[in-house]
mmCIF file with all atom_site columns, C-alpha atoms in Angstrom:
data_model
loop_
_atom_site.group_PDB
_atom_site.id
_atom_site.type_symbol
_atom_site.label_atom_id
_atom_site.label_alt_id
_atom_site.label_comp_id
_atom_site.label_asym_id
_atom_site.label_entity_id
_atom_site.label_seq_id
_atom_site.pdbx_PDB_ins_code
_atom_site.Cartn_x
_atom_site.Cartn_y
_atom_site.Cartn_z
_atom_site.occupancy
_atom_site.B_iso_or_equiv
_atom_site.pdbx_formal_charge
_atom_site.auth_seq_id
_atom_site.auth_comp_id
_atom_site.auth_asym_id
_atom_site.auth_atom_id
_atom_site.pdbx_PDB_model_num
ATOM 1   C CA . MET A 1 1   ? 14.771  -2.069  -4.932  1.00 81.00 ? 1   MET A CA 1
ATOM 2   C CA . GLU A 1 2   ? 11.580  -3.139  -6.650  1.00 85.00 ? 2   GLU A CA 1
ATOM 3   C CA . PHE A 1 3   ? 8.856   -5.682  -5.919  1.00 87.00 ? 3   PHE A CA 1
ATOM 4   C CA . VAL A 1 4   ? 6.808   -7.223  -8.724  1.00 87.00 ? 4   VAL A CA 1
ATOM 5   C CA . GLU A 1 5   ? 4.024   -9.451  -7.428  1.00 86.00 ? 5   GLU A CA 1
ATOM 6   C CA . ARG A 1 6   ? 0.950   -11.020 -9.002  1.00 86.00 ? 6   ARG A CA 1
ATOM 7   C CA . LYS A 1 7   ? -2.450  -11.315 -7.420  1.00 86.00 ? 7   LYS A CA 1
ATOM 8   C CA . ARG A 1 8   ? -2.955  -15.007 -6.778  1.00 86.00 ? 8   ARG A CA 1
ATOM 9   C CA . TRP A 1 9   ? -5.819  -17.399 -6.282  1.00 81.00 ? 9   TRP A CA 1
ATOM 10  C CA . MET A 1 10  ? -6.371  -18.567 -2.763  1.00 77.00 ? 10  MET A CA 1
ATOM 11  C CA . PHE A 1 11  ? -6.310  -22.134 -4.140  1.00 74.00 ? 11  PHE A CA 1
ATOM 12  C CA . PHE A 1 12  ? -2.651  -23.179 -3.698  1.00 74.00 ? 12  PHE A CA 1
ATOM 13  C CA . GLY A 1 13  ? -1.561  -19.563 -4.251  1.00 78.00 ? 13  GLY A CA 1
ATOM 14  C CA . LEU A 1 14  ? -1.418  -19.970 -8.030  1.00 78.00 ? 14  LEU A CA 1
ATOM 15  C CA . PRO A 1 15  ? -0.879  -16.772 -10.084 1.00 82.00 ? 15  PRO A CA 1
ATOM 16  C CA . PHE A 1 16  ? -3.709  -17.313 -12.588 1.00 82.00 ? 16  PHE A CA 1
ATOM 17  C CA . THR A 1 17  ? -5.025  -13.747 -12.433 1.00 87.00 ? 17  THR A CA 1
ATOM 18  C CA . PHE A 1 18  ? -4.233  -10.836 -14.712 1.00 91.00 ? 18  PHE A CA 1
ATOM 19  C CA . THR A 1 19  ? -3.371  -8.367  -11.972 1.00 92.00 ? 19  THR A CA 1
ATOM 20  C CA . LYS A 1 20  ? 0.246   -7.324  -11.429 1.00 94.00 ? 20  LYS A CA 1
ATOM 21  C CA . TYR A 1 21  ? 1.536   -5.056  -8.661  1.00 93.00 ? 21  TYR A CA 1
ATOM 22  C CA . THR A 1 22  ? 4.829   -3.201  -9.102  1.00 95.00 ? 22  THR A CA 1
ATOM 23  C CA . VAL A 1 23  ? 6.197   -1.396  -6.053  1.00 95.00 ? 23  VAL A CA 1
ATOM 24  C CA . LYS A 1 24  ? 9.162   0.920   -6.645  1.00 94.00 ? 24  LYS A CA 1
ATOM 25  C CA . GLU A 1 25  ? 10.859  3.585   -4.535  1.00 93.00 ? 25  GLU A CA 1
ATOM 26  C CA . ASP A 1 26  ? 8.759   6.366   -6.072  1.00 93.00 ? 26  ASP A CA 1
ATOM 27  C CA . MET A 1 27  ? 5.421   4.760   -7.002  1.00 93.00 ? 27  MET A CA 1
ATOM 28  C CA . ILE A 1 28  ? 3.052   1.811   -6.827  1.00 94.00 ? 28  ILE A CA 1
ATOM 29  C CA . THR A 1 29  ? 1.592   0.553   -10.122 1.00 94.00 ? 29  THR A CA 1
ATOM 30  C CA . VAL A 1 30  ? -1.423  -1.746  -10.425 1.00 93.00 ? 30  VAL A CA 1
ATOM 31  C CA . SER A 1 31  ? -1.931  -3.317  -13.860 1.00 94.00 ? 31  SER A CA 1
ATOM 32  C CA . GLU A 1 32  ? -5.209  -5.206  -14.323 1.00 93.00 ? 32  GLU A CA 1
ATOM 33  C CA . GLY A 1 33  ? -6.857  -6.997  -17.212 1.00 93.00 ? 33  GLY A CA 1
ATOM 34  C CA . PHE A 1 34  ? -6.250  -9.356  -20.101 1.00 90.00 ? 34  PHE A CA 1
ATOM 35  C CA . LEU A 1 35  ? -8.071  -8.036  -23.151 1.00 93.00 ? 35  LEU A CA 1
ATOM 36  C CA . LYS A 1 36  ? -8.295  -4.499  -21.823 1.00 94.00 ? 36  LYS A CA 1
ATOM 37  C CA . THR A 1 37  ? -5.432  -3.523  -19.540 1.00 93.00 ? 37  THR A CA 1
ATOM 38  C CA . VAL A 1 38  ? -5.950  -0.753  -17.015 1.00 94.00 ? 38  VAL A CA 1
ATOM 39  C CA . GLU A 1 39  ? -2.849  0.629   -15.313 1.00 93.00 ? 39  GLU A CA 1
ATOM 40  C CA . ASN A 1 40  ? -3.103  2.801   -12.220 1.00 91.00 ? 40  ASN A CA 1
ATOM 41  C CA . ASP A 1 41  ? -0.222  4.564   -10.476 1.00 92.00 ? 41  ASP A CA 1
ATOM 42  C CA . CYS A 1 42  ? 0.039   6.040   -7.007  1.00 93.00 ? 42  CYS A CA 1
ATOM 43  C CA . TYR A 1 43  ? 3.054   8.104   -5.994  1.00 92.00 ? 43  TYR A CA 1
ATOM 44  C CA . MET A 1 44  ? 4.739   6.830   -2.882  1.00 93.00 ? 44  MET A CA 1
ATOM 45  C CA . TYR A 1 45  ? 4.588   10.196  -1.099  1.00 91.00 ? 45  TYR A CA 1
ATOM 46  C CA . LYS A 1 46  ? 0.761   9.965   -1.148  1.00 92.00 ? 46  LYS A CA 1
ATOM 47  C CA . VAL A 1 47  ? 0.719   6.784   0.952   1.00 92.00 ? 47  VAL A CA 1
ATOM 48  C CA . GLN A 1 48  ? -0.302  7.777   4.472   1.00 91.00 ? 48  GLN A CA 1
ATOM 49  C CA . ASP A 1 49  ? -0.653  4.429   6.216   1.00 92.00 ? 49  ASP A CA 1
ATOM 50  C CA . VAL A 1 50  ? -0.255  0.731   5.436   1.00 95.00 ? 50  VAL A CA 1
ATOM 51  C CA . THR A 1 51  ? -1.835  -2.363  6.986   1.00 96.00 ? 51  THR A CA 1
ATOM 52  C CA . HIS A 1 52  ? -1.093  -6.046  6.487   1.00 97.00 ? 52  HIS A CA 1
ATOM 53  C CA . SER A 1 53  ? -3.573  -8.875  6.901   1.00 96.00 ? 53  SER A CA 1
ATOM 54  C CA . ALA A 1 54  ? -3.459  -12.599 6.275   1.00 95.00 ? 54  ALA A CA 1
ATOM 55  C CA . SER A 1 55  ? -6.465  -14.880 6.589   1.00 93.00 ? 55  SER A CA 1
ATOM 56  C CA . LEU A 1 56  ? -6.054  -18.536 7.507   1.00 94.00 ? 56  LEU A CA 1
ATOM 57  C CA . GLY A 1 57  ? -6.235  -19.536 3.826   1.00 90.00 ? 57  GLY A CA 1
ATOM 58  C CA . GLU A 1 58  ? -3.626  -16.942 2.883   1.00 91.00 ? 58  GLU A CA 1
ATOM 59  C CA . LYS A 1 59  ? -1.324  -18.104 5.682   1.00 92.00 ? 59  LYS A CA 1
ATOM 60  C CA . MET A 1 60  ? -1.587  -21.712 4.497   1.00 91.00 ? 60  MET A CA 1
ATOM 61  C CA . PHE A 1 61  ? -0.247  -20.761 1.065   1.00 90.00 ? 61  PHE A CA 1
ATOM 62  C CA . GLY A 1 62  ? 2.224   -18.042 2.148   1.00 92.00 ? 62  GLY A CA 1
ATOM 63  C CA . LEU A 1 63  ? 0.117   -15.120 0.925   1.00 93.00 ? 63  LEU A CA 1
ATOM 64  C CA . GLY A 1 64  ? -1.124  -11.878 2.440   1.00 95.00 ? 64  GLY A CA 1
ATOM 65  C CA . THR A 1 65  ? -2.956  -8.656  1.654   1.00 96.00 ? 65  THR A CA 1
ATOM 66  C CA . VAL A 1 66  ? -1.472  -5.164  1.953   1.00 96.00 ? 66  VAL A CA 1
ATOM 67  C CA . ILE A 1 67  ? -3.821  -2.175  2.192   1.00 95.00 ? 67  ILE A CA 1
ATOM 68  C CA . CYS A 1 68  ? -2.377  1.284   1.509   1.00 94.00 ? 68  CYS A CA 1
ATOM 69  C CA . TYR A 1 69  ? -4.392  4.278   2.703   1.00 94.00 ? 69  TYR A CA 1
ATOM 70  C CA . THR A 1 70  ? -3.510  7.064   0.302   1.00 91.00 ? 70  THR A CA 1
ATOM 71  C CA . GLY A 1 71  ? -4.325  10.626  -0.618  1.00 87.00 ? 71  GLY A CA 1
ATOM 72  C CA . ASP A 1 72  ? -4.845  9.476   -4.210  1.00 84.00 ? 72  ASP A CA 1
ATOM 73  C CA . THR A 1 73  ? -8.234  10.332  -5.723  1.00 85.00 ? 73  THR A CA 1
ATOM 74  C CA . THR A 1 74  ? -8.602  7.170   -7.830  1.00 84.00 ? 74  THR A CA 1
ATOM 75  C CA . HIS A 1 75  ? -7.605  4.738   -5.069  1.00 84.00 ? 75  HIS A CA 1
ATOM 76  C CA . PRO A 1 76  ? -8.044  6.069   -1.516  1.00 90.00 ? 76  PRO A CA 1
ATOM 77  C CA . GLN A 1 77  ? -7.521  2.446   -0.421  1.00 93.00 ? 77  GLN A CA 1
ATOM 78  C CA . LEU A 1 78  ? -5.015  0.714   -2.655  1.00 92.00 ? 78  LEU A CA 1
ATOM 79  C CA . ILE A 1 79  ? -5.336  -3.032  -2.016  1.00 93.00 ? 79  ILE A CA 1
ATOM 80  C CA . LEU A 1 80  ? -2.565  -5.433  -3.019  1.00 94.00 ? 80  LEU A CA 1
ATOM 81  C CA . GLN A 1 81  ? -4.510  -8.651  -2.587  1.00 93.00 ? 81  GLN A CA 1
ATOM 82  C CA . HIS A 1 82  ? -3.234  -12.233 -2.157  1.00 92.00 ? 82  HIS A CA 1
ATOM 83  C CA . ILE A 1 83  ? 0.462   -11.566 -2.815  1.00 93.00 ? 83  ILE A CA 1
ATOM 84  C CA . LYS A 1 84  ? 3.606   -13.409 -1.789  1.00 92.00 ? 84  LYS A CA 1
ATOM 85  C CA . ASN A 1 85  ? 6.192   -11.571 0.354   1.00 92.00 ? 85  ASN A CA 1
ATOM 86  C CA . SER A 1 86  ? 3.378   -9.371  1.658   1.00 94.00 ? 86  SER A CA 1
ATOM 87  C CA . ARG A 1 87  ? 5.092   -8.469  4.932   1.00 95.00 ? 87  ARG A CA 1
ATOM 88  C CA . GLN A 1 88  ? 8.283   -7.386  3.126   1.00 95.00 ? 88  GLN A CA 1
ATOM 89  C CA . VAL A 1 89  ? 6.207   -5.361  0.652   1.00 94.00 ? 89  VAL A CA 1
ATOM 90  C CA . LYS A 1 90  ? 4.381   -3.630  3.534   1.00 95.00 ? 90  LYS A CA 1
ATOM 91  C CA . ASP A 1 91  ? 7.648   -2.768  5.293   1.00 95.00 ? 91  ASP A CA 1
ATOM 92  C CA . PHE A 1 92  ? 9.150   -1.507  2.016   1.00 95.00 ? 92  PHE A CA 1
ATOM 93  C CA . ILE A 1 93  ? 6.130   0.719   1.327   1.00 95.00 ? 93  ILE A CA 1
ATOM 94  C CA . LEU A 1 94  ? 6.209   2.169   4.857   1.00 94.00 ? 94  LEU A CA 1
ATOM 95  C CA . LYS A 1 95  ? 9.912   2.987   4.622   1.00 94.00 ? 95  LYS A CA 1
ATOM 96  C CA . GLU A 1 96  ? 9.837   4.360   1.089   1.00 93.00 ? 96  GLU A CA 1
ATOM 97  C CA . SER A 1 97  ? 6.672   6.420   1.597   1.00 92.00 ? 97  SER A CA 1
ATOM 98  C CA . GLU A 1 98  ? 8.247   8.168   4.580   1.00 91.00 ? 98  GLU A CA 1
ATOM 99  C CA . GLU A 1 99  ? 11.444  8.849   2.628   1.00 92.00 ? 99  GLU A CA 1
ATOM 100 C CA . ALA A 1 100 ? 9.430   10.116  -0.360  1.00 91.00 ? 100 ALA A CA 1
ATOM 101 C CA . ARG A 1 101 ? 7.523   12.546  1.876   1.00 89.00 ? 101 ARG A CA 1
ATOM 102 C CA . LEU A 1 102 ? 10.781  13.815  3.349   1.00 89.00 ? 102 LEU A CA 1
ATOM 103 C CA . ARG A 1 103 ? 12.303  14.262  -0.125  1.00 88.00 ? 103 ARG A CA 1
ATOM 104 C CA . ARG A 1 104 ? 9.270   16.237  -1.306  1.00 86.00 ? 104 ARG A CA 1
ATOM 105 C CA . ARG A 1 105 ? 8.952   18.042  2.027   1.00 80.00 ? 105 ARG A CA 1
ATOM 106 C CA . THR A 1 106 ? 5.319   17.010  2.344   1.00 76.00 ? 106 THR A CA 1
ATOM 107 C CA . VAL A 1 107 ? 5.465   15.571  5.851   1.00 65.00 ? 107 VAL A CA 1
ATOM 108 C CA . ASN A 1 108 ? 2.110   15.892  7.624   1.00 63.00 ? 108 ASN A CA 1
ATOM 109 C CA . MET A 1 109 ? 2.120   16.598  11.318  1.00 56.00 ? 109 MET A CA 1
ATOM 110 C CA . LEU A 1 110 ? -0.953  15.890  13.399  1.00 53.00 ? 110 LEU A CA 1
ATOM 111 C CA . ASP A 1 111 ? -1.876  18.003  16.407  1.00 53.00 ? 111 ASP A CA 1
ATOM 112 C CA . ILE A 1 112 ? -3.268  15.446  18.816  1.00 54.00 ? 112 ILE A CA 1
ATOM 113 C CA . GLY A 1 113 ? -4.238  17.986  21.450  1.00 60.00 ? 113 GLY A CA 1
ATOM 114 C CA . SER A 1 114 ? -1.164  17.796  23.630  1.00 56.00 ? 114 SER A CA 1
ATOM 115 C CA . GLY A 1 115 ? -1.663  21.369  24.848  1.00 57.00 ? 115 GLY A CA 1
ATOM 116 C CA . ASP A 1 116 ? -2.176  22.378  28.461  1.00 55.00 ? 116 ASP A CA 1
ATOM 117 C CA . VAL A 1 117 ? -5.593  22.477  30.078  1.00 53.00 ? 117 VAL A CA 1
ATOM 118 C CA . ASP A 1 118 ? -5.197  26.264  30.392  1.00 54.00 ? 118 ASP A CA 1
ATOM 119 C CA . ASP A 1 119 ? -4.936  26.523  26.589  1.00 52.00 ? 119 ASP A CA 1
ATOM 120 C CA . MET A 1 120 ? -8.223  24.675  26.226  1.00 51.00 ? 120 MET A CA 1
ATOM 121 C CA . ASP A 1 121 ? -9.990  26.866  28.834  1.00 53.00 ? 121 ASP A CA 1
ATOM 122 C CA . GLN A 1 122 ? -9.040  30.051  26.972  1.00 56.00 ? 122 GLN A CA 1
ATOM 123 C CA . GLY A 1 123 ? -10.909 28.933  23.853  1.00 53.00 ? 123 GLY A CA 1
ATOM 124 C CA . GLU A 1 124 ? -14.228 28.546  25.709  1.00 49.00 ? 124 GLU A CA 1
ATOM 125 C CA . ASP A 1 125 ? -14.719 32.267  26.521  1.00 46.00 ? 125 ASP A CA 1
#
């Protein structure tokens, strides 16, 4: 599956910008510009978290913004701004990023301090 969305104006959600977002199973590509085109890729396994937001203006025109928090050096926060189908894109990125991490065996586990109190007391000596 693949999503190709354009950044849109808030005014009636018209796609009069020169920014295109392509979301595939293995990477996210942002292509910006008219005279000079800059293309930036982020592998899906680098996406750590995704948020979705929609302001009142975006809701009125069926748009939303997806923010991907990544381990990528060029875009630590990859913002897909004012796009249609934003909730489906967010869900797709969450699912595919988890599958990409499992395929590459790069799953990060966080230790949130679920140890016993006795374990914590031993470290203070």
